[in-house]
């Protein structure tokens, strides 16, 4: 045993993968920890701005929809989607929000121009979403874009991705009636 251990101590470590699989969860956790508070800060800025300009509290469903559209536009641009490639920090925010609405088949104009501008500028300069995973987007939806009231009324619960995948893979998707959603 001593001879074998002596030989093993002279071996040079070899990387057999191109990346460290253990790094992915660490990166996702890092993104989750930093992105959530940044989005909450942007939401607070928008609420404060709307109250200051109009004297009324923000319409939260519209504000959340604008945040979603801003995040979606940023993800599509950062991932180099053909319809979103040309957007830069100084591009017209309304054009981005309109393209996102068109992409999802929704009404084009919601919210006011000043709020769209604020959200666009805050998201655009904050971070890159090129490598954001579906799990992080699900976390953002579950933890940030769903208010406690909506969560309670619609029974939305955060589910770890591994459990969600397992449950979905067990569903008889071919038996779901047309018009029903899962």
PDB file of N, CA, C and O in Angstrom, residues 1-59:
ATOM      1  N   UNK A   1       0.809  -1.206   0.000  1.00  0.00           N
ATOM      2  CA  UNK A   1       0.000   0.000   0.000  1.00  0.00           C
ATOM      3  C   UNK A   1       0.851   1.269   0.000  1.00  0.00           C
ATOM      4  O   UNK A   1       0.513   2.232  -0.669  1.00  0.00           O
ATOM      5  N   UNK A   2       1.946   1.289   0.740  1.00  0.00           N
ATOM      6  CA  UNK A   2       2.784   2.477   0.771  1.00  0.00           C
ATOM      7  C   UNK A   2       3.367   2.777  -0.602  1.00  0.00           C
ATOM      8  O   UNK A   2       3.439   3.938  -1.022  1.00  0.00           O
ATOM      9  N   UNK A   3       3.772   1.758  -1.346  1.00  0.00           N
ATOM     10  CA  UNK A   3       4.356   1.949  -2.675  1.00  0.00           C
ATOM     11  C   UNK A   3       3.313   2.493  -3.649  1.00  0.00           C
ATOM     12  O   UNK A   3       3.590   3.384  -4.452  1.00  0.00           O
ATOM     13  N   UNK A   4       2.098   1.953  -3.538  1.00  0.00           N
ATOM     14  CA  UNK A   4       1.033   2.422  -4.436  1.00  0.00           C
ATOM     15  C   UNK A   4       0.687   3.874  -4.111  1.00  0.00           C
ATOM     16  O   UNK A   4       0.571   4.710  -5.009  1.00  0.00           O
ATOM     17  N   UNK A   5       0.528   4.197  -2.859  1.00  0.00           N
ATOM     18  CA  UNK A   5       0.211   5.576  -2.484  1.00  0.00           C
ATOM     19  C   UNK A   5       1.338   6.518  -2.866  1.00  0.00           C
ATOM     20  O   UNK A   5       1.096   7.649  -3.267  1.00  0.00           O
ATOM     21  N   UNK A   6       2.570   6.065  -2.772  1.00  0.00           N
ATOM     22  CA  UNK A   6       3.705   6.880  -3.177  1.00  0.00           C
ATOM     23  C   UNK A   6       3.656   7.199  -4.657  1.00  0.00           C
ATOM     24  O   UNK A   6       3.944   8.313  -5.088  1.00  0.00           O
ATOM     25  N   UNK A   7       3.256   6.215  -5.483  1.00  0.00           N
ATOM     26  CA  UNK A   7       3.142   6.440  -6.923  1.00  0.00           C
ATOM     27  C   UNK A   7       1.980   7.379  -7.242  1.00  0.00           C
ATOM     28  O   UNK A   7       2.080   8.208  -8.132  1.00  0.00           O
ATOM     29  N   UNK A   8       0.884   7.244  -6.516  1.00  0.00           N
ATOM     30  CA  UNK A   8      -0.295   8.078  -6.782  1.00  0.00           C
ATOM     31  C   UNK A   8      -0.015   9.542  -6.479  1.00  0.00           C
ATOM     32  O   UNK A   8      -0.585  10.420  -7.111  1.00  0.00           O
ATOM     33  N   UNK A   9       0.839   9.818  -5.548  1.00  0.00           N
ATOM     34  CA  UNK A   9       1.111  11.211  -5.204  1.00  0.00           C
ATOM     35  C   UNK A   9       1.891  11.929  -6.298  1.00  0.00           C
ATOM     36  O   UNK A   9       1.945  13.140  -6.324  1.00  0.00           O
ATOM     37  N   UNK A  10       2.489  11.179  -7.240  1.00  0.00           N
ATOM     38  CA  UNK A  10       3.239  11.794  -8.341  1.00  0.00           C
ATOM     39  C   UNK A  10       2.385  12.008  -9.585  1.00  0.00           C
ATOM     40  O   UNK A  10       2.866  12.551 -10.571  1.00  0.00           O
ATOM     41  N   UNK A  11       1.135  11.557  -9.562  1.00  0.00           N
ATOM     42  CA  UNK A  11       0.262  11.712 -10.726  1.00  0.00           C
ATOM     43  C   UNK A  11      -0.156  13.169 -10.879  1.00  0.00           C
ATOM     44  O   UNK A  11      -0.367  13.884  -9.904  1.00  0.00           O
ATOM     45  N   UNK A  12      -0.259  13.579 -12.116  1.00  0.00           N
ATOM     46  CA  UNK A  12      -0.723  14.928 -12.399  1.00  0.00           C
ATOM     47  C   UNK A  12      -2.237  14.891 -12.586  1.00  0.00           C
ATOM     48  O   UNK A  12      -2.742  14.014 -13.277  1.00  0.00           O
ATOM     49  N   UNK A  13      -2.973  15.829 -11.984  1.00  0.00           N
ATOM     50  CA  UNK A  13      -4.425  15.832 -12.176  1.00  0.00           C
ATOM     51  C   UNK A  13      -4.768  16.052 -13.648  1.00  0.00           C
ATOM     52  O   UNK A  13      -4.120  16.843 -14.335  1.00  0.00           O
ATOM     53  N   UNK A  14      -5.789  15.362 -14.118  1.00  0.00           N
ATOM     54  CA  UNK A  14      -6.232  15.471 -15.503  1.00  0.00           C
ATOM     55  C   UNK A  14      -7.705  15.855 -15.495  1.00  0.00           C
ATOM     56  O   UNK A  14      -8.509  15.223 -14.806  1.00  0.00           O
ATOM     57  N   UNK A  15      -8.040  16.861 -16.270  1.00  0.00           N
ATOM     58  CA  UNK A  15      -9.438  17.256 -16.406  1.00  0.00           C
ATOM     59  C   UNK A  15     -10.037  16.426 -17.527  1.00  0.00           C
ATOM     60  O   UNK A  15      -9.570  16.486 -18.658  1.00  0.00           O
ATOM     61  N   UNK A  16     -11.070  15.645 -17.229  1.00  0.00           N
ATOM     62  CA  UNK A  16     -11.644  14.796 -18.263  1.00  0.00           C
ATOM     63  C   UNK A  16     -12.900  15.402 -18.886  1.00  0.00           C
ATOM     64  O   UNK A  16     -13.396  14.893 -19.858  1.00  0.00           O
ATOM     65  N   UNK A  17     -13.414  16.469 -18.325  1.00  0.00           N
ATOM     66  CA  UNK A  17     -14.545  17.183 -18.909  1.00  0.00           C
ATOM     67  C   UNK A  17     -14.080  18.569 -19.326  1.00  0.00           C
ATOM     68  O   UNK A  17     -13.080  19.072 -18.844  1.00  0.00           O
ATOM     69  N   UNK A  18     -14.844  19.183 -20.237  1.00  0.00           N
ATOM     70  CA  UNK A  18     -14.504  20.533 -20.672  1.00  0.00           C
ATOM     71  C   UNK A  18     -14.949  21.581 -19.667  1.00  0.00           C
ATOM     72  O   UNK A  18     -14.528  22.705 -19.709  1.00  0.00           O
ATOM     73  N   UNK A  19     -15.828  21.200 -18.766  1.00  0.00           N
ATOM     74  CA  UNK A  19     -16.266  22.121 -17.724  1.00  0.00           C
ATOM     75  C   UNK A  19     -16.572  21.327 -16.469  1.00  0.00           C
ATOM     76  O   UNK A  19     -16.783  20.126 -16.507  1.00  0.00           O
ATOM     77  N   UNK A  20     -16.593  22.013 -15.374  1.00  0.00           N
ATOM     78  CA  UNK A  20     -16.869  21.407 -14.085  1.00  0.00           C
ATOM     79  C   UNK A  20     -18.378  21.416 -13.857  1.00  0.00           C
ATOM     80  O   UNK A  20     -18.974  22.477 -13.679  1.00  0.00           O
ATOM     81  N   UNK A  21     -18.993  20.241 -13.877  1.00  0.00           N
ATOM     82  CA  UNK A  21     -20.443  20.156 -13.727  1.00  0.00           C
ATOM     83  C   UNK A  21     -20.890  20.731 -12.384  1.00  0.00           C
ATOM     84  O   UNK A  21     -21.956  21.302 -12.281  1.00  0.00           O
ATOM     85  N   UNK A  22     -20.078  20.621 -11.381  1.00  0.00           N
ATOM     86  CA  UNK A  22     -20.418  21.186 -10.083  1.00  0.00           C
ATOM     87  C   UNK A  22     -20.466  22.700 -10.094  1.00  0.00           C
ATOM     88  O   UNK A  22     -21.050  23.324  -9.214  1.00  0.00           O
ATOM     89  N   UNK A  23     -19.862  23.307 -11.106  1.00  0.00           N
ATOM     90  CA  UNK A  23     -19.850  24.752 -11.198  1.00  0.00           C
ATOM     91  C   UNK A  23     -21.212  25.309 -11.628  1.00  0.00           C
ATOM     92  O   UNK A  23     -21.579  26.411 -11.237  1.00  0.00           O
ATOM     93  N   UNK A  24     -21.962  24.544 -12.401  1.00  0.00           N
ATOM     94  CA  UNK A  24     -23.252  25.028 -12.910  1.00  0.00           C
ATOM     95  C   UNK A  24     -24.210  25.368 -11.772  1.00  0.00           C
ATOM     96  O   UNK A  24     -24.754  26.479 -11.745  1.00  0.00           O
ATOM     97  N   UNK A  25     -24.454  24.465 -10.809  1.00  0.00           N
ATOM     98  CA  UNK A  25     -25.343  24.860  -9.701  1.00  0.00           C
ATOM     99  C   UNK A  25     -24.810  26.057  -8.915  1.00  0.00           C
ATOM    100  O   UNK A  25     -25.582  26.904  -8.464  1.00  0.00           O
ATOM    101  N   UNK A  26     -23.499  26.141  -8.765  1.00  0.00           N
ATOM    102  CA  UNK A  26     -22.917  27.279  -8.043  1.00  0.00           C
ATOM    103  C   UNK A  26     -23.169  28.576  -8.804  1.00  0.00           C
ATOM    104  O   UNK A  26     -23.521  29.601  -8.211  1.00  0.00           O
ATOM    105  N   UNK A  27     -23.008  28.543 -10.129  1.00  0.00           N
ATOM    106  CA  UNK A  27     -23.272  29.737 -10.940  1.00  0.00           C
ATOM    107  C   UNK A  27     -24.743  30.115 -10.892  1.00  0.00           C
ATOM    108  O   UNK A  27     -25.087  31.288 -10.778  1.00  0.00           O
ATOM    109  N   UNK A  28     -25.624  29.117 -10.999  1.00  0.00           N
ATOM    110  CA  UNK A  28     -27.053  29.407 -10.943  1.00  0.00           C
ATOM    111  C   UNK A  28     -27.436  30.009  -9.597  1.00  0.00           C
ATOM    112  O   UNK A  28     -28.242  30.932  -9.541  1.00  0.00           O
ATOM    113  N   UNK A  29     -26.866  29.497  -8.532  1.00  0.00           N
ATOM    114  CA  UNK A  29     -27.150  30.048  -7.211  1.00  0.00           C
ATOM    115  C   UNK A  29     -26.659  31.487  -7.121  1.00  0.00           C
ATOM    116  O   UNK A  29     -27.346  32.358  -6.587  1.00  0.00           O
ATOM    117  N   UNK A  30     -25.489  31.759  -7.674  1.00  0.00           N
ATOM    118  CA  UNK A  30     -24.930  33.112  -7.688  1.00  0.00           C
ATOM    119  C   UNK A  30     -25.855  34.059  -8.464  1.00  0.00           C
ATOM    120  O   UNK A  30     -26.159  35.164  -8.000  1.00  0.00           O
ATOM    121  N   UNK A  31     -26.318  33.616  -9.625  1.00  0.00           N
ATOM    122  CA  UNK A  31     -27.220  34.437 -10.440  1.00  0.00           C
ATOM    123  C   UNK A  31     -28.518  34.689  -9.677  1.00  0.00           C
ATOM    124  O   UNK A  31     -29.015  35.810  -9.619  1.00  0.00           O
ATOM    125  N   UNK A  32     -29.067  33.630  -9.083  1.00  0.00           N
ATOM    126  CA  UNK A  32     -30.326  33.729  -8.345  1.00  0.00           C
ATOM    127  C   UNK A  32     -30.204  34.739  -7.199  1.00  0.00           C
ATOM    128  O   UNK A  32     -31.072  35.587  -7.017  1.00  0.00           O
ATOM    129  N   UNK A  33     -29.107  34.662  -6.464  1.00  0.00           N
ATOM    130  CA  UNK A  33     -28.899  35.537  -5.308  1.00  0.00           C
ATOM    131  C   UNK A  33     -28.751  36.995  -5.739  1.00  0.00           C
ATOM    132  O   UNK A  33     -29.229  37.901  -5.067  1.00  0.00           O
ATOM    133  N   UNK A  34     -28.125  37.241  -6.876  1.00  0.00           N
ATOM    134  CA  UNK A  34     -27.895  38.617  -7.313  1.00  0.00           C
ATOM    135  C   UNK A  34     -29.037  39.182  -8.149  1.00  0.00           C
ATOM    136  O   UNK A  34     -29.326  40.370  -8.082  1.00  0.00           O
ATOM    137  N   UNK A  35     -29.671  38.348  -8.956  1.00  0.00           N
ATOM    138  CA  UNK A  35     -30.688  38.831  -9.880  1.00  0.00           C
ATOM    139  C   UNK A  35     -31.993  39.184  -9.176  1.00  0.00           C
ATOM    140  O   UNK A  35     -32.592  40.216  -9.469  1.00  0.00           O
ATOM    141  N   UNK A  36     -32.439  38.353  -8.258  1.00  0.00           N
ATOM    142  CA  UNK A  36     -33.694  38.623  -7.547  1.00  0.00           C
ATOM    143  C   UNK A  36     -33.710  39.990  -6.885  1.00  0.00           C
ATOM    144  O   UNK A  36     -34.614  40.796  -7.138  1.00  0.00           O
ATOM    145  N   UNK A  37     -32.710  40.305  -6.041  1.00  0.00           N
ATOM    146  CA  UNK A  37     -32.690  41.627  -5.410  1.00  0.00           C
ATOM    147  C   UNK A  37     -32.596  42.778  -6.418  1.00  0.00           C
ATOM    148  O   UNK A  37     -33.191  43.836  -6.209  1.00  0.00           O
ATOM    149  N   UNK A  38     -31.877  42.576  -7.523  1.00  0.00           N
ATOM    150  CA  UNK A  38     -31.776  43.636  -8.535  1.00  0.00           C
ATOM    151  C   UNK A  38     -33.136  43.891  -9.180  1.00  0.00           C
ATOM    152  O   UNK A  38     -33.523  45.040  -9.380  1.00  0.00           O
ATOM    153  N   UNK A  39     -33.869  42.835  -9.461  1.00  0.00           N
ATOM    154  CA  UNK A  39     -35.197  43.007 -10.047  1.00  0.00           C
ATOM    155  C   UNK A  39     -36.155  43.652  -9.051  1.00  0.00           C
ATOM    156  O   UNK A  39     -36.970  44.490  -9.431  1.00  0.00           O
ATOM    157  N   UNK A  40     -36.040  43.289  -7.779  1.00  0.00           N
ATOM    158  CA  UNK A  40     -36.864  43.935  -6.753  1.00  0.00           C
ATOM    159  C   UNK A  40     -36.538  45.424  -6.659  1.00  0.00           C
ATOM    160  O   UNK A  40     -37.429  46.253  -6.484  1.00  0.00           O
ATOM    161  N   UNK A  41     -35.258  45.761  -6.794  1.00  0.00           N
ATOM    162  CA  UNK A  41     -34.852  47.166  -6.765  1.00  0.00           C
ATOM    163  C   UNK A  41     -35.451  47.927  -7.953  1.00  0.00           C
ATOM    164  O   UNK A  41     -35.947  49.045  -7.800  1.00  0.00           O
ATOM    165  N   UNK A  42     -35.422  47.326  -9.131  1.00  0.00           N
ATOM    166  CA  UNK A  42     -36.003  47.962 -10.322  1.00  0.00           C
ATOM    167  C   UNK A  42     -37.500  48.158 -10.120  1.00  0.00           C
ATOM    168  O   UNK A  42     -38.048  49.213 -10.452  1.00  0.00           O
ATOM    169  N   UNK A  43     -38.166  47.159  -9.561  1.00  0.00           N
ATOM    170  CA  UNK A  43     -39.596  47.271  -9.292  1.00  0.00           C
ATOM    171  C   UNK A  43     -39.890  48.411  -8.319  1.00  0.00           C
ATOM    172  O   UNK A  43     -40.803  49.204  -8.540  1.00  0.00           O
ATOM    173  N   UNK A  44     -39.095  48.525  -7.254  1.00  0.00           N
ATOM    174  CA  UNK A  44     -39.275  49.623  -6.287  1.00  0.00           C
ATOM    175  C   UNK A  44     -39.043  50.980  -6.955  1.00  0.00           C
ATOM    176  O   UNK A  44     -39.775  51.933  -6.705  1.00  0.00           O
ATOM    177  N   UNK A  45     -38.005  51.073  -7.790  1.00  0.00           N
ATOM    178  CA  UNK A  45     -37.736  52.327  -8.501  1.00  0.00           C
ATOM    179  C   UNK A  45     -38.930  52.720  -9.370  1.00  0.00           C
ATOM    180  O   UNK A  45     -39.333  53.886  -9.392  1.00  0.00           O
ATOM    181  N   UNK A  46     -39.482  51.752 -10.072  1.00  0.00           N
ATOM    182  CA  UNK A  46     -40.627  52.033 -10.949  1.00  0.00           C
ATOM    183  C   UNK A  46     -41.840  52.463 -10.132  1.00  0.00           C
ATOM    184  O   UNK A  46     -42.524  53.426 -10.492  1.00  0.00           O
ATOM    185  N   UNK A  47     -42.100  51.769  -9.021  1.00  0.00           N
ATOM    186  CA  UNK A  47     -43.234  52.139  -8.170  1.00  0.00           C
ATOM    187  C   UNK A  47     -43.072  53.553  -7.625  1.00  0.00           C
ATOM    188  O   UNK A  47     -44.028  54.339  -7.626  1.00  0.00           O
ATOM    189  N   UNK A  48     -41.886  53.878  -7.150  1.00  0.00           N
ATOM    190  CA  UNK A  48     -41.611  55.213  -6.618  1.00  0.00           C
ATOM    191  C   UNK A  48     -41.780  56.263  -7.698  1.00  0.00           C
ATOM    192  O   UNK A  48     -42.385  57.327  -7.465  1.00  0.00           O
ATOM    193  N   UNK A  49     -41.268  55.991  -8.885  1.00  0.00           N
ATOM    194  CA  UNK A  49     -41.365  56.930  -9.994  1.00  0.00           C
ATOM    195  C   UNK A  49     -42.818  57.176 -10.391  1.00  0.00           C
ATOM    196  O   UNK A  49     -43.228  58.319 -10.598  1.00  0.00           O
ATOM    197  N   UNK A  50     -43.605  56.112 -10.482  1.00  0.00           N
ATOM    198  CA  UNK A  50     -45.018  56.245 -10.860  1.00  0.00           C
ATOM    199  C   UNK A  50     -45.769  57.063  -9.813  1.00  0.00           C
ATOM    200  O   UNK A  50     -46.535  57.970 -10.152  1.00  0.00           O
ATOM    201  N   UNK A  51     -45.550  56.772  -8.536  1.00  0.00           N
ATOM    202  CA  UNK A  51     -46.211  57.516  -7.458  1.00  0.00           C
ATOM    203  C   UNK A  51     -45.832  58.989  -7.501  1.00  0.00           C
ATOM    204  O   UNK A  51     -46.679  59.875  -7.368  1.00  0.00           O
ATOM    205  N   UNK A  52     -44.545  59.265  -7.734  1.00  0.00           N
ATOM    206  CA  UNK A  52     -44.059  60.642  -7.786  1.00  0.00           C
ATOM    207  C   UNK A  52     -44.658  61.400  -8.979  1.00  0.00           C
ATOM    208  O   UNK A  52     -45.064  62.557  -8.847  1.00  0.00           O
ATOM    209  N   UNK A  53     -44.734  60.746 -10.135  1.00  0.00           N
ATOM    210  CA  UNK A  53     -45.228  61.418 -11.342  1.00  0.00           C
ATOM    211  C   UNK A  53     -46.739  61.564 -11.376  1.00  0.00           C
ATOM    212  O   UNK A  53     -47.277  62.548 -11.863  1.00  0.00           O
ATOM    213  N   UNK A  54     -47.469  60.540 -10.873  1.00  0.00           N
ATOM    214  CA  UNK A  54     -48.927  60.532 -11.026  1.00  0.00           C
ATOM    215  C   UNK A  54     -49.685  60.817  -9.740  1.00  0.00           C
ATOM    216  O   UNK A  54     -50.873  61.119  -9.783  1.00  0.00           O
ATOM    217  N   UNK A  55     -49.010  60.632  -8.590  1.00  0.00           N
ATOM    218  CA  UNK A  55     -49.696  60.798  -7.323  1.00  0.00           C
ATOM    219  C   UNK A  55     -50.526  59.582  -6.942  1.00  0.00           C
ATOM    220  O   UNK A  55     -51.234  59.591  -5.944  1.00  0.00           O
ATOM    221  N   UNK A  56     -50.463  58.526  -7.747  1.00  0.00           N
ATOM    222  CA  UNK A  56     -51.215  57.289  -7.478  1.00  0.00           C
ATOM    223  C   UNK A  56     -50.249  56.110  -7.410  1.00  0.00           C
ATOM    224  O   UNK A  56     -49.214  56.112  -8.064  1.00  0.00           O
ATOM    225  N   UNK A  57     -50.609  55.081  -6.640  1.00  0.00           N
ATOM    226  CA  UNK A  57     -49.758  53.893  -6.607  1.00  0.00           C
ATOM    227  C   UNK A  57     -49.768  53.185  -7.968  1.00  0.00           C
ATOM    228  O   UNK A  57     -50.726  53.314  -8.734  1.00  0.00           O
ATOM    229  N   UNK A  58     -48.723  52.460  -8.233  1.00  0.00           N
ATOM    230  CA  UNK A  58     -48.595  51.739  -9.495  1.00  0.00           C
ATOM    231  C   UNK A  58     -49.642  50.636  -9.601  1.00  0.00           C
ATOM    232  O   UNK A  58     -50.029  50.038  -8.605  1.00  0.00           O
ATOM    233  N   UNK A  59     -50.074  50.390 -10.812  1.00  0.00           N
ATOM    234  CA  UNK A  59     -50.942  49.248 -11.106  1.00  0.00           C
ATOM    235  C   UNK A  59     -50.017  48.037 -11.198  1.00  0.00           C
ATOM    236  O   UNK A  59     -49.317  47.846 -12.194  1.00  0.00           O
TER     237      UNK A  59
END
